[in-house]
Tab-separated table of C-alpha atoms in Angstrom:
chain	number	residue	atom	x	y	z
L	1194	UNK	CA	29.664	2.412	10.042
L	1195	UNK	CA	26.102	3.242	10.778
L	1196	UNK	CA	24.519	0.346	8.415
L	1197	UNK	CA	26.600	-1.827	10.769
L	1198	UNK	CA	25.385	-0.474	13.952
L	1199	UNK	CA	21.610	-0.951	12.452
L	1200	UNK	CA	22.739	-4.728	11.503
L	1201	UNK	CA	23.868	-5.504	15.329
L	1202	UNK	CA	21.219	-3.478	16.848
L	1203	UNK	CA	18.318	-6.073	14.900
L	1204	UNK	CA	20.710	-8.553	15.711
L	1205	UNK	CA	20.164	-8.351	19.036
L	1206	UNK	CA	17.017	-7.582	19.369
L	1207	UNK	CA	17.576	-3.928	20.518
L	1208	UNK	CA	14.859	-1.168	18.997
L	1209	UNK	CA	16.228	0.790	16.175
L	1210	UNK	CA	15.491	4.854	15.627
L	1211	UNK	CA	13.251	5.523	13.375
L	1212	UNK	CA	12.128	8.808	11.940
L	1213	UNK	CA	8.788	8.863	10.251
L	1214	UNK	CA	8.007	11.335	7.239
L	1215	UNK	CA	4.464	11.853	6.739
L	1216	UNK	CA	1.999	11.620	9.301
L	1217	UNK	CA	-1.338	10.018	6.679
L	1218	UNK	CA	-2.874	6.317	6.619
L	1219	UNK	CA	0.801	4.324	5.913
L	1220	UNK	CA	3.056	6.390	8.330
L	1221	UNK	CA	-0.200	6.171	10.829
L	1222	UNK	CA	-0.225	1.833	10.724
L	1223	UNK	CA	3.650	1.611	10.234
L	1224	UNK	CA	4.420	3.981	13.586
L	1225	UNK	CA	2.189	1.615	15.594
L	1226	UNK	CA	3.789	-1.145	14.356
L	1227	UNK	CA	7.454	-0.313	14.377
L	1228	UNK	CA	6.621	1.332	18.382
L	1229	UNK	CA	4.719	-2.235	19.150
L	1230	UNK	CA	7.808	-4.104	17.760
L	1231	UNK	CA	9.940	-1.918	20.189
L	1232	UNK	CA	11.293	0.640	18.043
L	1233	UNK	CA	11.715	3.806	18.656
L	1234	UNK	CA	10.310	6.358	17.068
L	1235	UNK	CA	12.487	9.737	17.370
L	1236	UNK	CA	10.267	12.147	15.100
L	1237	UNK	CA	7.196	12.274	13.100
L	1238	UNK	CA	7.187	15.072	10.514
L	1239	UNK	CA	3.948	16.799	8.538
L	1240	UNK	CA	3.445	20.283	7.559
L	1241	UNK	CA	0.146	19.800	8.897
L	1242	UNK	CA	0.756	20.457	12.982
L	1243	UNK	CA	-2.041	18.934	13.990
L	1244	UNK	CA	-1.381	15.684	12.047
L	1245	UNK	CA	2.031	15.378	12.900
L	1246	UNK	CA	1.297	16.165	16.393
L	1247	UNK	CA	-1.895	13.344	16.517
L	1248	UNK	CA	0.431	10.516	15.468
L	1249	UNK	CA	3.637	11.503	17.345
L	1250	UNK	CA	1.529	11.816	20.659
L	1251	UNK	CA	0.220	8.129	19.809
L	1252	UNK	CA	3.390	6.472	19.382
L	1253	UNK	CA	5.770	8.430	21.819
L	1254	UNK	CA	7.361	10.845	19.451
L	1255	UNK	CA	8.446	14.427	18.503
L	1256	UNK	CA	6.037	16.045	16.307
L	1257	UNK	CA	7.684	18.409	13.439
L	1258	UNK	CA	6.766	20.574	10.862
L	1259	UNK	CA	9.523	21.938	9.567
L	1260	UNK	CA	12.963	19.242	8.013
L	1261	UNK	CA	15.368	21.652	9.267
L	1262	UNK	CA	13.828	20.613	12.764
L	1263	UNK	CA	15.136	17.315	11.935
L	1264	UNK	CA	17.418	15.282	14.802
L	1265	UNK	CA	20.146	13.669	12.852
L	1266	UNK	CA	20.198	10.635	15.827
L	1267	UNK	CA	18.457	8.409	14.335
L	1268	UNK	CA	19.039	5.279	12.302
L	1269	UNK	CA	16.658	5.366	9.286
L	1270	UNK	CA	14.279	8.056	7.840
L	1271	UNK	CA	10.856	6.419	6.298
L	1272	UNK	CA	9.160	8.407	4.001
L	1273	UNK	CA	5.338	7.761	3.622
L	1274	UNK	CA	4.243	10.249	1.634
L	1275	UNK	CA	2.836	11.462	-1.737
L	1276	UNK	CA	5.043	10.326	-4.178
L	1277	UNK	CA	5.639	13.281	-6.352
L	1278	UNK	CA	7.309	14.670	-2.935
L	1279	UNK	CA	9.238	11.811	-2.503
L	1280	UNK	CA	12.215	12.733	-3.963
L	1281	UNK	CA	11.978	17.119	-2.492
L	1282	UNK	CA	12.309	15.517	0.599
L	1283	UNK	CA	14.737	13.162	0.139
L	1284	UNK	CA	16.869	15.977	-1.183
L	1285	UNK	CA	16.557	17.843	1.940
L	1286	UNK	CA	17.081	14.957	4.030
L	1287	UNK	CA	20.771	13.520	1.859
L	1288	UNK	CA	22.767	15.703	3.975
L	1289	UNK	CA	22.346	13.926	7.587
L	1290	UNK	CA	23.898	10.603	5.700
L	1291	UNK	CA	21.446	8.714	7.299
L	1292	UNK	CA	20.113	5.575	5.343
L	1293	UNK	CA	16.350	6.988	3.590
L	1294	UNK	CA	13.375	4.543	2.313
L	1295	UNK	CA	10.365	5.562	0.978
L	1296	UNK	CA	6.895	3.147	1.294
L	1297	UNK	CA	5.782	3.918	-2.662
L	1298	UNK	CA	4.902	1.084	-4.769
L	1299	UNK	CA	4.937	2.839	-7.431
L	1300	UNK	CA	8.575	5.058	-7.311
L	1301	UNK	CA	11.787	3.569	-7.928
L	1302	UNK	CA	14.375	3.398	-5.693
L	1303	UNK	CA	16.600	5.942	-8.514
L	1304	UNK	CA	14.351	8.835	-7.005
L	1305	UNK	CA	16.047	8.382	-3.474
L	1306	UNK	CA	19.960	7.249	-4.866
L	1307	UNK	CA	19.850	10.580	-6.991
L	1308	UNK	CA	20.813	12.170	-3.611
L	1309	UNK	CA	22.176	9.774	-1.501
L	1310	UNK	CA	23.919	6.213	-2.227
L	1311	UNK	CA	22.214	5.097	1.930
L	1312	UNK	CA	18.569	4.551	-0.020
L	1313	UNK	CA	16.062	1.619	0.381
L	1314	UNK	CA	12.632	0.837	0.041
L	1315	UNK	CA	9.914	-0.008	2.476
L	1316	UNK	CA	6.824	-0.830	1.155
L	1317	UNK	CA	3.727	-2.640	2.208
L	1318	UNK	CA	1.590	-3.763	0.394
L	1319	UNK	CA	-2.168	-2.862	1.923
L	1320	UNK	CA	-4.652	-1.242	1.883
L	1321	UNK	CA	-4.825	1.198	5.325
L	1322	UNK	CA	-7.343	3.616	7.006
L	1323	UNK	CA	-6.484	5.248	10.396
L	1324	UNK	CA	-9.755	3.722	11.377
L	1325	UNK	CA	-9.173	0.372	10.625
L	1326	UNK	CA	-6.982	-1.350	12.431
L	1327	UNK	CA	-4.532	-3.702	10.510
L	1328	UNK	CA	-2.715	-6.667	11.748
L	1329	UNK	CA	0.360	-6.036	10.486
L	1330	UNK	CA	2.217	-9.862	10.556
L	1331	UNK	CA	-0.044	-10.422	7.942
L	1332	UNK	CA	1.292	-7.124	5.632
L	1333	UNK	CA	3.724	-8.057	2.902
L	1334	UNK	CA	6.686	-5.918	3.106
L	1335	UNK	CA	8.855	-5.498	0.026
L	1336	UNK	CA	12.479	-4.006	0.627
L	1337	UNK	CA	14.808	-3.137	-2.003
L	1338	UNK	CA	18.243	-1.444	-0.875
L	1339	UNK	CA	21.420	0.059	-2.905
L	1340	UNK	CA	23.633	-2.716	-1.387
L	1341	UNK	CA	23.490	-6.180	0.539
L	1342	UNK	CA	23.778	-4.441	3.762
L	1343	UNK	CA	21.006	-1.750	3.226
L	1344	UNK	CA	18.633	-4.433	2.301
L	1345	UNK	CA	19.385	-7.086	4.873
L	1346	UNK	CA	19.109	-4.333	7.434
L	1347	UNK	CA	15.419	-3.299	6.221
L	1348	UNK	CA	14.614	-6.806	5.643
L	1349	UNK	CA	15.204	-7.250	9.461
L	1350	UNK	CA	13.584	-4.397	9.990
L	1351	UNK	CA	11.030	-5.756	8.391
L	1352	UNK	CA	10.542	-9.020	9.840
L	1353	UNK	CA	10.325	-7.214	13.295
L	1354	UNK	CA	7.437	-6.130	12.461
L	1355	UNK	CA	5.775	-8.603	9.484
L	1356	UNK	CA	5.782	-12.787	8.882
L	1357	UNK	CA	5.723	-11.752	5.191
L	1358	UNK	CA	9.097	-10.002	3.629
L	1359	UNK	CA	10.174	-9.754	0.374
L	1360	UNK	CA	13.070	-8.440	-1.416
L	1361	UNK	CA	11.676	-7.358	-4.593
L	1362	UNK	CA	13.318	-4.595	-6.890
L	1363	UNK	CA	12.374	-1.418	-8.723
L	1364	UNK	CA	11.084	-3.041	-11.944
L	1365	UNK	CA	9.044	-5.715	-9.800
L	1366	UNK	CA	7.533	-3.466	-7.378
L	1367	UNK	CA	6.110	-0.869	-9.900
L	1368	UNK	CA	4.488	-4.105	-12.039
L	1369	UNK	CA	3.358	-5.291	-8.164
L	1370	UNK	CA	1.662	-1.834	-7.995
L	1371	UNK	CA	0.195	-2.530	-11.075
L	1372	UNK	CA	-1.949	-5.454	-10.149
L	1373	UNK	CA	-2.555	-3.827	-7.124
L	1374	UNK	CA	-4.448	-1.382	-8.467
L	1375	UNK	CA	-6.239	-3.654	-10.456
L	1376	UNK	CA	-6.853	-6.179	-7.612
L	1377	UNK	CA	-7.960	-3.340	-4.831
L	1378	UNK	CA	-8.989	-0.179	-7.038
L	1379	UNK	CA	-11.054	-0.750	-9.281
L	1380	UNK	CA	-12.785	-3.613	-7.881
L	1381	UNK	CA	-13.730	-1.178	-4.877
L	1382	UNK	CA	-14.845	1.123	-8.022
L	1383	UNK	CA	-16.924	-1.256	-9.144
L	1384	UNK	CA	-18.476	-1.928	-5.950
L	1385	UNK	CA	-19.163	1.876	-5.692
L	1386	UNK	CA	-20.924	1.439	-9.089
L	1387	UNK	CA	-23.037	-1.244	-8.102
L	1388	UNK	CA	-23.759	0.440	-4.867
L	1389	UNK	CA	-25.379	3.160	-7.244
L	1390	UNK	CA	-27.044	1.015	-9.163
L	1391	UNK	CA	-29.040	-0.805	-6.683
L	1392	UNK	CA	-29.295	2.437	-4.695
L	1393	UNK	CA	-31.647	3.493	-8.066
L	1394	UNK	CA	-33.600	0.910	-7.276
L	1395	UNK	CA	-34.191	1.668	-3.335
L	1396	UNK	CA	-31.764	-1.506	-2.551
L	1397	UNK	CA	-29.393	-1.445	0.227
L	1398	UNK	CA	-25.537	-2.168	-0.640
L	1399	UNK	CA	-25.872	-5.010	2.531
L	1400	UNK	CA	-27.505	-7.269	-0.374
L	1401	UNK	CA	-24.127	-7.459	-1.790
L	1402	UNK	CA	-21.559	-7.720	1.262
L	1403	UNK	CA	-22.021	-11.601	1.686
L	1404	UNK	CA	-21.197	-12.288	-2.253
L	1405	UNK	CA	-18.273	-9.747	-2.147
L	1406	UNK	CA	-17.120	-11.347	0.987
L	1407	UNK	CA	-17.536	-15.130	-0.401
L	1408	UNK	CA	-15.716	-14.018	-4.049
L	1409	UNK	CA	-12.551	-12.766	-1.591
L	1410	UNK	CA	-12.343	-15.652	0.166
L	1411	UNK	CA	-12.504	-18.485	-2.734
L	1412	UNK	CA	-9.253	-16.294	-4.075
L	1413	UNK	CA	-7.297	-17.278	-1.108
L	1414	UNK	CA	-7.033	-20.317	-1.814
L	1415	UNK	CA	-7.450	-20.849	-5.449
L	1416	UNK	CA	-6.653	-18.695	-8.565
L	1417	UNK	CA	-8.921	-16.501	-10.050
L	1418	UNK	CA	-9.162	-18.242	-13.268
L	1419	UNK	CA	-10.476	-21.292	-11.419
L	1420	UNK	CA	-13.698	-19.558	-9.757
L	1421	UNK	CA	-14.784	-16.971	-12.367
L	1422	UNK	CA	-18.855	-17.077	-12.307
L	1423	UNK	CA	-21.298	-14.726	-14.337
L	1424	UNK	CA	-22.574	-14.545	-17.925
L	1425	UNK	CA	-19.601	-14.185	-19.693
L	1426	UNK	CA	-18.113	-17.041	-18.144
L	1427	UNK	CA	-21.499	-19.527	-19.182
L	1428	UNK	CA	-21.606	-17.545	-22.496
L	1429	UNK	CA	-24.944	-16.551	-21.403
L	1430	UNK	CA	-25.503	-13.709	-24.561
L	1431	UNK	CA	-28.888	-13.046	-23.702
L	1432	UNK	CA	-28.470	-12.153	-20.167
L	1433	UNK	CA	-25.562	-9.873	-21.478
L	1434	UNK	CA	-27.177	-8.440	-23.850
L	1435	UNK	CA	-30.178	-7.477	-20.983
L	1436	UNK	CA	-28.020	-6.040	-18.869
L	1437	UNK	CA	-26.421	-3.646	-22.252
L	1438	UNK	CA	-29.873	-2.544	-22.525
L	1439	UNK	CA	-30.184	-1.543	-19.027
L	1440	UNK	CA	-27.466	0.548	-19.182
L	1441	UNK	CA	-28.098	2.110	-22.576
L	1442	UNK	CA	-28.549	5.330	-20.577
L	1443	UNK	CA	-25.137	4.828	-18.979
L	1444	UNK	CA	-22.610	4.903	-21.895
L	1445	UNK	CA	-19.518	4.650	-19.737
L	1446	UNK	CA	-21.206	1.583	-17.751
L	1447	UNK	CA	-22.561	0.268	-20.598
L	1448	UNK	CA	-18.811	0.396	-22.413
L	1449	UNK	CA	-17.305	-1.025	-18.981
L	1450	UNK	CA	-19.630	-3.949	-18.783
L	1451	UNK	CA	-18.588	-4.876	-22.637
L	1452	UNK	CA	-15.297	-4.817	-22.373
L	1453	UNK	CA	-14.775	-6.742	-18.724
L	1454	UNK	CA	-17.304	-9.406	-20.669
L	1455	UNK	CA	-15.339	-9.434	-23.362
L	1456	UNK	CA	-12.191	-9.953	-21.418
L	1457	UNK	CA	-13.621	-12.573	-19.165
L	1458	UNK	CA	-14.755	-14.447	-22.228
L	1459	UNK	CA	-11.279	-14.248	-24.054
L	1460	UNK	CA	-9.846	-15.432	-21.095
L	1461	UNK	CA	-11.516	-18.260	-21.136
């Protein structure tokens, strides 16, 4: 049984096949990860040549463009891609019988077990650019799978390649995606609006970097409740009502900065 073969081949510390579906930021980190860990990586597939080609050449593999291209040796396709395409591809891919995983936070495992019962989920949770480098022990990894063996086999997988696993499922992962978006998104939002502000006032965005950097670092080791700072916090109406003025030309900022006060205050 393949999911067998995958179990003894962690087991003993031999490199398992790996196919990787996409060719953008997440396929980018994981292929350097999974190749550093000793996997091997058998294809990389993109309908963009050049892409696909870029990556595969970095990590020692067989660039694609085309599914029907696909080699059917291999132990486990990844799919890191856009997740309304998620489930086209799995569709296409079902008929090797070849255990699948997609890296979305935010799709459930059902999109992948519509086609094929050998489905799983990879997903780490990060941030990446192909410019930054990432040290990946540090990356949670969540892993669901349709059965023990499916998600003990990713969760070795896993482990190969991160000190940080988790086996979280569908329900958990999309309210994980959640709070990432609030943790990572729209703060980096709000740094691009106060980038603009200050960039009004002929004020370089460096003025900020040592406060953004300090706020990130007092959440790693306490919880956010405990450090909030600011005028909502101190109840400071006057300085609030300042900075409402000096956005009165800026409706949606000005309707922003109520109702993070307000929520701030109320949670208080």
């Amino acid at each position: 049984m393949l999911i067998s073969g995958q179990h003894d081949r962690i087991n003993n510390n031999q490199s398992m096949r790996i196919t990787l579906i996409g060719s953008g930021n997440v396929a980018t980190h994981l292929g350097a990860a999974f190749k550093n860990a000793g996997h091997k990586i058998v294809q990389v597939y993109s309908q963009n040549e050049q892409h696909s080609a870029l990556l595969a050449y970095h990590i020692g593999a067989e660039a694609i463009t085309d599914l029907t291209q696909i080699n059917p040796k291999t132990d486990v396709f990844i799919i890191a891609v856009a997740d309304d395409a998620i489930a086209g591809i799995a569709e296409q891919l079902a008929k090797h019988n070849i255990l699948i995983a997609h890296t979305s936070g935010a799709t459930s495992l059902y999109n992948l077990t519509a086609f094929t019962d050998k489905a799983g989920v990879f997903y780490p949770l990060q941030t990446f650019s192909k410019t930054k480098e990432v040290d990946f022990r540090t990356v949670p990894l969540c892993i669901e799978g349709t059965n023990q063996d499916i998600t003990q086999t990713l969760k070795e997988l896993a482990q190969s390649i991160s000190n940080n696993v988790y086996t979280i499922d569908s329900n958990q992962r999309k309210t994980l995606h959640l709070a990432a978006v609030f943790a990572c998104n729209f703060p980096n939002y709000l740094y691009r609006v106060a980038q603009q502000l200050l960039a009004e006032q002929n004020m370089p965005f460096d003025l900020l970097r040592p406060l953004i950097l300090e706020t990130a670092e007092k959440v790693q080791e306490h919880f956010p409740a405990e450090v909030q700072t600011g005028p909502a916090i101190r109840r400071d109406q006057q300085t609030i009502l300042n900075h409402l003025q000096m956005l009165k030309n800026k409706p949606e900022l000005e309707q922003l900065y109520r109702l993070l006060s307000q929520g701030i205050i109320k949670k208080d």
